[in-house]
mmCIF file of C-alpha atoms and ligand atoms in Angstrom:
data_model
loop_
_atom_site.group_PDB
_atom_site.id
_atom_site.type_symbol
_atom_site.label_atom_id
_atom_site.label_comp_id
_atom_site.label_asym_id
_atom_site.label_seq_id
_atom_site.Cartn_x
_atom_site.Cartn_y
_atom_site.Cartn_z
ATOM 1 C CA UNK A 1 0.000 0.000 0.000
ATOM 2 C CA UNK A 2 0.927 3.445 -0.757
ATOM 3 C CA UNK A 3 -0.148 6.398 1.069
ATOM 4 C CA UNK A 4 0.243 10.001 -0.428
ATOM 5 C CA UNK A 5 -0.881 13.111 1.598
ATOM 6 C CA UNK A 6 -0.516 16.659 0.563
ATOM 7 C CA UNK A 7 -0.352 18.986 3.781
ATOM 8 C CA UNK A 8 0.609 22.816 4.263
ATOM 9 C CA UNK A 9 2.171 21.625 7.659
ATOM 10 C CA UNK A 10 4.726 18.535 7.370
ATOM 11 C CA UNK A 11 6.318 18.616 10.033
ATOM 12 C CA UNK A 12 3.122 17.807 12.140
ATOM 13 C CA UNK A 13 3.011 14.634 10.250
ATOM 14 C CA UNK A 14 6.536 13.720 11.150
ATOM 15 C CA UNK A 15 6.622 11.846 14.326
ATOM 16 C CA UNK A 16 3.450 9.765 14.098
ATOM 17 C CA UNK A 17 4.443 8.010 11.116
ATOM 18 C CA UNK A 18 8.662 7.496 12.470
ATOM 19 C CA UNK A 19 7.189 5.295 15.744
ATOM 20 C CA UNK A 20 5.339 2.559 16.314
ATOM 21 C CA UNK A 21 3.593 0.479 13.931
ATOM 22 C CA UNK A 22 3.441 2.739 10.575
ATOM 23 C CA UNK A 23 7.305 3.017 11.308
ATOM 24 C CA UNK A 24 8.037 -0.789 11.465
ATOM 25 C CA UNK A 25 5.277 -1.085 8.330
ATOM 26 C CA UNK A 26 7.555 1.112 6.400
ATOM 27 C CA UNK A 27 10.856 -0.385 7.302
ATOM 28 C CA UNK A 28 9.403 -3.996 6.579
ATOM 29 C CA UNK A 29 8.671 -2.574 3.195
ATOM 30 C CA UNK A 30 4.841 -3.258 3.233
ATOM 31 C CA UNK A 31 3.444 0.607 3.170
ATOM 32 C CA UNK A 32 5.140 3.713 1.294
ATOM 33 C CA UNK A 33 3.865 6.460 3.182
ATOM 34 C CA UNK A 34 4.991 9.943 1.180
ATOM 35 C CA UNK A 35 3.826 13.655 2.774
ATOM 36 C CA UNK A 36 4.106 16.182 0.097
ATOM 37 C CA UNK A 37 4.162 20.135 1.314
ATOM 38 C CA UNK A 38 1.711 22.095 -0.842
ATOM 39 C CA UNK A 39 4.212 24.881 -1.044
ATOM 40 C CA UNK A 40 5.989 22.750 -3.387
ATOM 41 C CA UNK A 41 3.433 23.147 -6.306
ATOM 42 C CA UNK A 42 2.481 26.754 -5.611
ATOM 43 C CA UNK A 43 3.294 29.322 -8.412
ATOM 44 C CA UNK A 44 2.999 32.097 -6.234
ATOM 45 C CA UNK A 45 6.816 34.066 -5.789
ATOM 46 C CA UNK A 46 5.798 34.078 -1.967
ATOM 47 C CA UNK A 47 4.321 30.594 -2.180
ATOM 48 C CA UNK A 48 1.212 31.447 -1.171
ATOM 49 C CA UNK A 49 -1.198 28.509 -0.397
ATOM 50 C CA UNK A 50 -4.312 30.392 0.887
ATOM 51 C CA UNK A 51 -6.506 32.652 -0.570
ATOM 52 C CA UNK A 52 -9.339 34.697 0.649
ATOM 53 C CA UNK A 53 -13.102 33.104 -0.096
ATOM 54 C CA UNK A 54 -15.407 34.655 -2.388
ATOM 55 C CA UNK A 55 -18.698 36.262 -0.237
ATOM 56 C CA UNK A 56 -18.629 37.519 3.048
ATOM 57 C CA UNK A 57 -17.259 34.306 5.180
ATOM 58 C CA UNK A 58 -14.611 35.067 7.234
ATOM 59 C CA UNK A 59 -11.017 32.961 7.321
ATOM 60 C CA UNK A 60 -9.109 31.564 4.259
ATOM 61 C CA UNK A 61 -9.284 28.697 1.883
ATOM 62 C CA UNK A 62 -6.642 26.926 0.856
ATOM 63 C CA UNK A 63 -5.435 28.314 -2.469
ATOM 64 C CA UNK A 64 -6.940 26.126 -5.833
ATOM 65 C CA UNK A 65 -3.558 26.387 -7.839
ATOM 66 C CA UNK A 66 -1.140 24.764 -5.905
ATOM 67 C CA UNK A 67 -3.880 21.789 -4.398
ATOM 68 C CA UNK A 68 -4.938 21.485 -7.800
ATOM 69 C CA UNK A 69 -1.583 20.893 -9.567
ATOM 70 C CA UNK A 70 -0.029 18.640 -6.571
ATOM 71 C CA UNK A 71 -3.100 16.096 -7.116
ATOM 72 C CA UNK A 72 -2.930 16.442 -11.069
ATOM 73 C CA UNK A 73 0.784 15.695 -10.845
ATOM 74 C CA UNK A 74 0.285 12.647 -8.176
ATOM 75 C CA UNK A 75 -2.186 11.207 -10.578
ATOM 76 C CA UNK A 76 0.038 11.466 -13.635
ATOM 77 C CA UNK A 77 2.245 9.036 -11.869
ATOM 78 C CA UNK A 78 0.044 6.515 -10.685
ATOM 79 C CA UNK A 79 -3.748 5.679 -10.215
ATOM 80 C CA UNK A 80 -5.416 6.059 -6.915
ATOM 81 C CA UNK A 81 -8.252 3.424 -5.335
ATOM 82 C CA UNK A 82 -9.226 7.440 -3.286
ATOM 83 C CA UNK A 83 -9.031 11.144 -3.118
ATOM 84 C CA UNK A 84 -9.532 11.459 0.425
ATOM 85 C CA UNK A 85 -9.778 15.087 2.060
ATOM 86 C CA UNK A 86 -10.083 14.821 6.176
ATOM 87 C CA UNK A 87 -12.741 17.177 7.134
ATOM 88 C CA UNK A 88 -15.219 17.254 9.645
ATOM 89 C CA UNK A 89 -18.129 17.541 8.098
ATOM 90 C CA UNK A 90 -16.998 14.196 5.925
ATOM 91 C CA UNK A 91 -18.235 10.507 6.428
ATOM 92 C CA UNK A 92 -17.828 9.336 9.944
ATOM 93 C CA UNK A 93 -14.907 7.133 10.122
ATOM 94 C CA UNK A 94 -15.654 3.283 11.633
ATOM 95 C CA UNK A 95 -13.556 0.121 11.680
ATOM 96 C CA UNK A 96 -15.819 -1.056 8.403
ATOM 97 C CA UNK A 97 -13.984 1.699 5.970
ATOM 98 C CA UNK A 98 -10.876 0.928 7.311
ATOM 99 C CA UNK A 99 -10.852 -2.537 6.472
ATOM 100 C CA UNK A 100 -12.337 -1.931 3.027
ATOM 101 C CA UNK A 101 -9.199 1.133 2.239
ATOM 102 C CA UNK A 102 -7.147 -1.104 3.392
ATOM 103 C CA UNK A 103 -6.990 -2.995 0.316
ATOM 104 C CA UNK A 104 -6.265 -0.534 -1.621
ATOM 105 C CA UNK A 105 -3.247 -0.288 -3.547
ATOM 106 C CA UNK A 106 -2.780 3.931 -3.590
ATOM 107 C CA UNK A 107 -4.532 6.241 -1.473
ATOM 108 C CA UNK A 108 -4.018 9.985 -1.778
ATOM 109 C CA UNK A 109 -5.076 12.247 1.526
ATOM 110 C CA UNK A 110 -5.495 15.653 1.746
ATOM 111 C CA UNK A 111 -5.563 17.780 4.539
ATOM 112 C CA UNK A 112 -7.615 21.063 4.945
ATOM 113 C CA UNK A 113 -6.777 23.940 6.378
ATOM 114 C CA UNK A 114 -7.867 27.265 7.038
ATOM 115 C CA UNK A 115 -11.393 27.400 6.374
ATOM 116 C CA UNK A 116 -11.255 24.241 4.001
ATOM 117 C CA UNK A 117 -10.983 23.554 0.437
ATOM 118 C CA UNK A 118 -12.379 25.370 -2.884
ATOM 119 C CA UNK A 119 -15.789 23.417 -2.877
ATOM 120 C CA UNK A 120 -15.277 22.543 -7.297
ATOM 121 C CA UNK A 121 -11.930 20.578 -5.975
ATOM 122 C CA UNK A 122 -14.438 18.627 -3.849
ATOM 123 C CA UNK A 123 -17.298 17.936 -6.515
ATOM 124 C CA UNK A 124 -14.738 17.306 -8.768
ATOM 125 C CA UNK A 125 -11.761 15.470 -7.659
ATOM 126 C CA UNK A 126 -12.176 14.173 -4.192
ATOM 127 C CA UNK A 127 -13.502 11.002 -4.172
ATOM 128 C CA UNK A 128 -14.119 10.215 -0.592
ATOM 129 C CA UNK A 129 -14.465 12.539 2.619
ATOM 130 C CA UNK A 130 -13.806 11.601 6.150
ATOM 131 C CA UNK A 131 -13.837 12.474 9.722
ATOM 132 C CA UNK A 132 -12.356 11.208 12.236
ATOM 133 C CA UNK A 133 -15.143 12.421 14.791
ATOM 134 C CA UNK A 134 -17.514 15.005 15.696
ATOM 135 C CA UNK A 135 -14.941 18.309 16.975
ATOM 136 C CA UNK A 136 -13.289 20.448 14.835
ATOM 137 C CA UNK A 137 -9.029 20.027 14.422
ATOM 138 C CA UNK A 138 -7.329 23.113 13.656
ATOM 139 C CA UNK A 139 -6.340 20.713 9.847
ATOM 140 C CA UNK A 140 -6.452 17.585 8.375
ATOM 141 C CA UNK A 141 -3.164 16.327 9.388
ATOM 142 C CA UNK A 142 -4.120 14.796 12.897
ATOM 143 C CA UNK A 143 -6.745 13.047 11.087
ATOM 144 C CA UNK A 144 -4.785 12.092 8.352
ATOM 145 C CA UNK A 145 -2.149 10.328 10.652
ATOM 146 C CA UNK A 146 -5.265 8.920 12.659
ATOM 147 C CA UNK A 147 -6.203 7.287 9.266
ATOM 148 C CA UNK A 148 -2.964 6.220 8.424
ATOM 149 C CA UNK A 149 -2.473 4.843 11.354
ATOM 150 C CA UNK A 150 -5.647 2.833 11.315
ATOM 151 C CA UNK A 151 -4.824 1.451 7.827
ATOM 152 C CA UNK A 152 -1.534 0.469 8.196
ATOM 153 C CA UNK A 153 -1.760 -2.098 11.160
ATOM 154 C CA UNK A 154 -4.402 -4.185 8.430
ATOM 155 C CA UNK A 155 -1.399 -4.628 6.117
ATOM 156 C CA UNK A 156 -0.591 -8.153 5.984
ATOM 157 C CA UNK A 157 2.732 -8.575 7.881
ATOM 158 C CA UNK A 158 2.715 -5.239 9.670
ATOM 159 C CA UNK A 159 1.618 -6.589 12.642
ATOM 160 C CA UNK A 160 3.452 -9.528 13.914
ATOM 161 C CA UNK A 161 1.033 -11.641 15.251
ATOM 162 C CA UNK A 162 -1.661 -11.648 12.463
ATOM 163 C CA UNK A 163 -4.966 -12.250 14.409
ATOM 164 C CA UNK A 164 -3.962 -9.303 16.625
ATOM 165 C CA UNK A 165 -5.610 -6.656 14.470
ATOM 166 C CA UNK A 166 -8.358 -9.061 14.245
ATOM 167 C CA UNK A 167 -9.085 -9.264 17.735
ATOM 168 C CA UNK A 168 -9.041 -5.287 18.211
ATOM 169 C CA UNK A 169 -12.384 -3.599 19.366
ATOM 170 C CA UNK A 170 -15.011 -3.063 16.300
ATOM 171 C CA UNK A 171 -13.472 -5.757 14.105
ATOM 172 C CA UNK A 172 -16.324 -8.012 15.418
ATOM 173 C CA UNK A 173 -19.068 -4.935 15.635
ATOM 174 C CA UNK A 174 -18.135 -5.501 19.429
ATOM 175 C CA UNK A 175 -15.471 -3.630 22.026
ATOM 176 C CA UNK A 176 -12.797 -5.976 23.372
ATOM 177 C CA UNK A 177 -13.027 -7.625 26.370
ATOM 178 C CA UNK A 178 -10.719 -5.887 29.454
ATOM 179 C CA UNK A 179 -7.201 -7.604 29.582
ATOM 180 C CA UNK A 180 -4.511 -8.377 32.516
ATOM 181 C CA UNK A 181 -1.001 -9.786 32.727
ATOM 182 C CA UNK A 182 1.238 -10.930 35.276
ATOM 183 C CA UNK A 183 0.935 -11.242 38.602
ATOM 184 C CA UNK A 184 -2.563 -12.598 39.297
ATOM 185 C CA UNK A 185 -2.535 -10.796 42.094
ATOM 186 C CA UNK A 186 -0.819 -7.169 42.502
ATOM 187 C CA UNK A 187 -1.508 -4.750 45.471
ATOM 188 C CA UNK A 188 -4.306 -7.042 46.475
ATOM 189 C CA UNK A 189 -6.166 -7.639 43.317
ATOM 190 C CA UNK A 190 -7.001 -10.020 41.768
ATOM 191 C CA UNK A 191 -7.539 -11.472 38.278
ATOM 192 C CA UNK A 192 -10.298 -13.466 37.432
ATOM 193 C CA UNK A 193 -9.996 -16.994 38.355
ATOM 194 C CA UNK A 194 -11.562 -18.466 34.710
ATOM 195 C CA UNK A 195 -7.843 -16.836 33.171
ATOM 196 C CA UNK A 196 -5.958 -18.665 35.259
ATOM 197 C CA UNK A 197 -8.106 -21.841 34.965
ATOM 198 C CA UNK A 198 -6.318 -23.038 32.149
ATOM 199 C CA UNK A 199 -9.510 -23.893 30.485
ATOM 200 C CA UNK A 200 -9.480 -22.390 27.415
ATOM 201 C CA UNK A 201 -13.093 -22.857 26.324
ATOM 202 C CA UNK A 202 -13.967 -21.374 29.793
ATOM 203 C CA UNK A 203 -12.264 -18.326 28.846
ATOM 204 C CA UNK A 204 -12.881 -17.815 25.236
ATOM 205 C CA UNK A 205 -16.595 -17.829 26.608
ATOM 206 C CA UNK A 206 -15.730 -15.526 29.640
ATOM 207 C CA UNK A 207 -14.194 -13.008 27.032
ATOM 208 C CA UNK A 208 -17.002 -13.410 24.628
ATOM 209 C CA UNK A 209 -19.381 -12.317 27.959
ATOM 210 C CA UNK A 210 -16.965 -9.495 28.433
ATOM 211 C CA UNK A 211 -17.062 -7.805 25.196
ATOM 212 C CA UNK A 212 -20.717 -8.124 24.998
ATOM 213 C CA UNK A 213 -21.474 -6.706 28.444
ATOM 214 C CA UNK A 214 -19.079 -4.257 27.767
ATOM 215 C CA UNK A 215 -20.449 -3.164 24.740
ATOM 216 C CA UNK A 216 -23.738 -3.035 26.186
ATOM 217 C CA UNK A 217 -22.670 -0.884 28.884
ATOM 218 C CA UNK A 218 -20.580 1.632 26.945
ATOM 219 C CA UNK A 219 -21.879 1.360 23.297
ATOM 220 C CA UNK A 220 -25.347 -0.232 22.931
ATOM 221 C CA UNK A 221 -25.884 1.504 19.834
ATOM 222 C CA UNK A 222 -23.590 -1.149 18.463
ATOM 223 C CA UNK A 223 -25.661 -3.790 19.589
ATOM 224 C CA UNK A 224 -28.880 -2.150 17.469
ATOM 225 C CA UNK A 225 -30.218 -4.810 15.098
ATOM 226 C CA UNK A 226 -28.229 -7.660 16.214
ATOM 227 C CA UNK A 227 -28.950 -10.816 18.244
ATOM 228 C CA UNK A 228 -27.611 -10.028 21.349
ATOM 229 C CA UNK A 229 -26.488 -13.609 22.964
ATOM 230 C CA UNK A 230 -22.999 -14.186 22.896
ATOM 231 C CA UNK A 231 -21.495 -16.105 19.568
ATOM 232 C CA UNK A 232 -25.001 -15.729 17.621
HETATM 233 N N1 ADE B 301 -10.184 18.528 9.914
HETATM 234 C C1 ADE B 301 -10.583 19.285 10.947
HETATM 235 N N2 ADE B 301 -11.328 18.598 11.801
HETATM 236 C C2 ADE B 301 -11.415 17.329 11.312
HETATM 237 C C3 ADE B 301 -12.064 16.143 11.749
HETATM 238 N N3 ADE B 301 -12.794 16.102 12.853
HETATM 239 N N4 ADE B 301 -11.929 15.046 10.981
HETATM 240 C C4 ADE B 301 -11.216 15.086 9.843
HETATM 241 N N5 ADE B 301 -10.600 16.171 9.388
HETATM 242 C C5 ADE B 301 -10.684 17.290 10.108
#
């Protein structure tokens, strides 16, 4: 997979993507993850990248010139499964889209800024709007890396132990059960006796109970429209 995002602000997209998992996806080879500065493409002699809106709204819009050539140029080189621009009036983002983007081959991001994007760029060229929630960031590029990030650990191989992603919260409409590790017991509590039982079909079904009470507790909306007994 290739990820391509064009940002007025870089460096903000630095250190998420030199850490963790999108770093060890990109040394292994499985991800390409490029972030392009606008400034780059912009014609202007002071490399402008905003420009004021037309009617009376107040704030700036991110300038059509240099947006429109660094997307024309990216897709001269290659095709792209999306035109993603993060904004937050754009498709919730859920665990479902993830899975389905990440089998894409090439996605290309763009982050907003200022008071957004010239709307044509969005009838016309984006393909695909998300948000990563309902609050407004001060630009796409948190959201961006929040996608990236998401995507990333789906790619076969990035994570080592392949049914880890699989077991995360959401990937079964359900939140994941609560975990604990060593000691069993640690300033006087203590962990459940069914993990320690050694019984394995004891605890799958414990953990099954656990993520569905869980869920009902914190996120029954997730439970609307299904059968709510464990494993039906
Ligand atoms: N840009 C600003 N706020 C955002 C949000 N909530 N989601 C995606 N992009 C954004």
């Amino acid at each position: 997979m290739r990820i391509d995002i064009l940002t007025v602000l870089p460096g903000l997209l630095s250190g998420p993507f030199s850490e963790s998992i999108v770093k060890r996806g990109i040394e292994k080879g499985l991800v390409e993850v490029h972030v392009h500065d606008l400034r780059n493409w912009s014609t202007n002699k002071h490399k402008k990248v905003d420009d004021a809106p037309f009617g009376t709204a107040a704030g700036m819009v991110l300038a059509m010139q240099p947006l429109h050539d660094a997307i024309t140029s990216l897709q001269a080189e290659r095709d792209y499964d999306e035109v993603i621009f993060l904004t937050p009036d754009g498709e919730q983002l859920k665990q479902g889209r993830v899975n389905q983007l990440s089998l894409s081959g090439n996605l290309l991001m763009i982050c907003g800024h200022y008071k957004g994007i010239d709307q044509r760029l969005r009838d016309h060229v984006v393909t695909l709007e998300i948000s990563i929630g309902d609050y407004v960031l001060s630009g796409g590029e948190l959201a961006a890396a929040v996608l990236t990030d998401a995507l990333v650990r789906l790619v076969p191989g990035v994570i080592g132990d392949e049914t880890s992603a699989l077991s995360d919260s959401f990937q079964d409409g359900l939140l994941a059960p609560p975990v604990y590790t060593r000691p069993a017991e640690y300033n006087g509590w203590r962990v459940p006796d069914v993990l320690l039982s050694g019984n394995h079909a004891a605890i799958d079904q414990w953990q099954e109970e656990q993520a569905l009470a869980r869920t009902r507790e914190r996120r029954p909306d997730l439970l609307e429209g299904k059968d709510s007994e464990p494993g039906a």
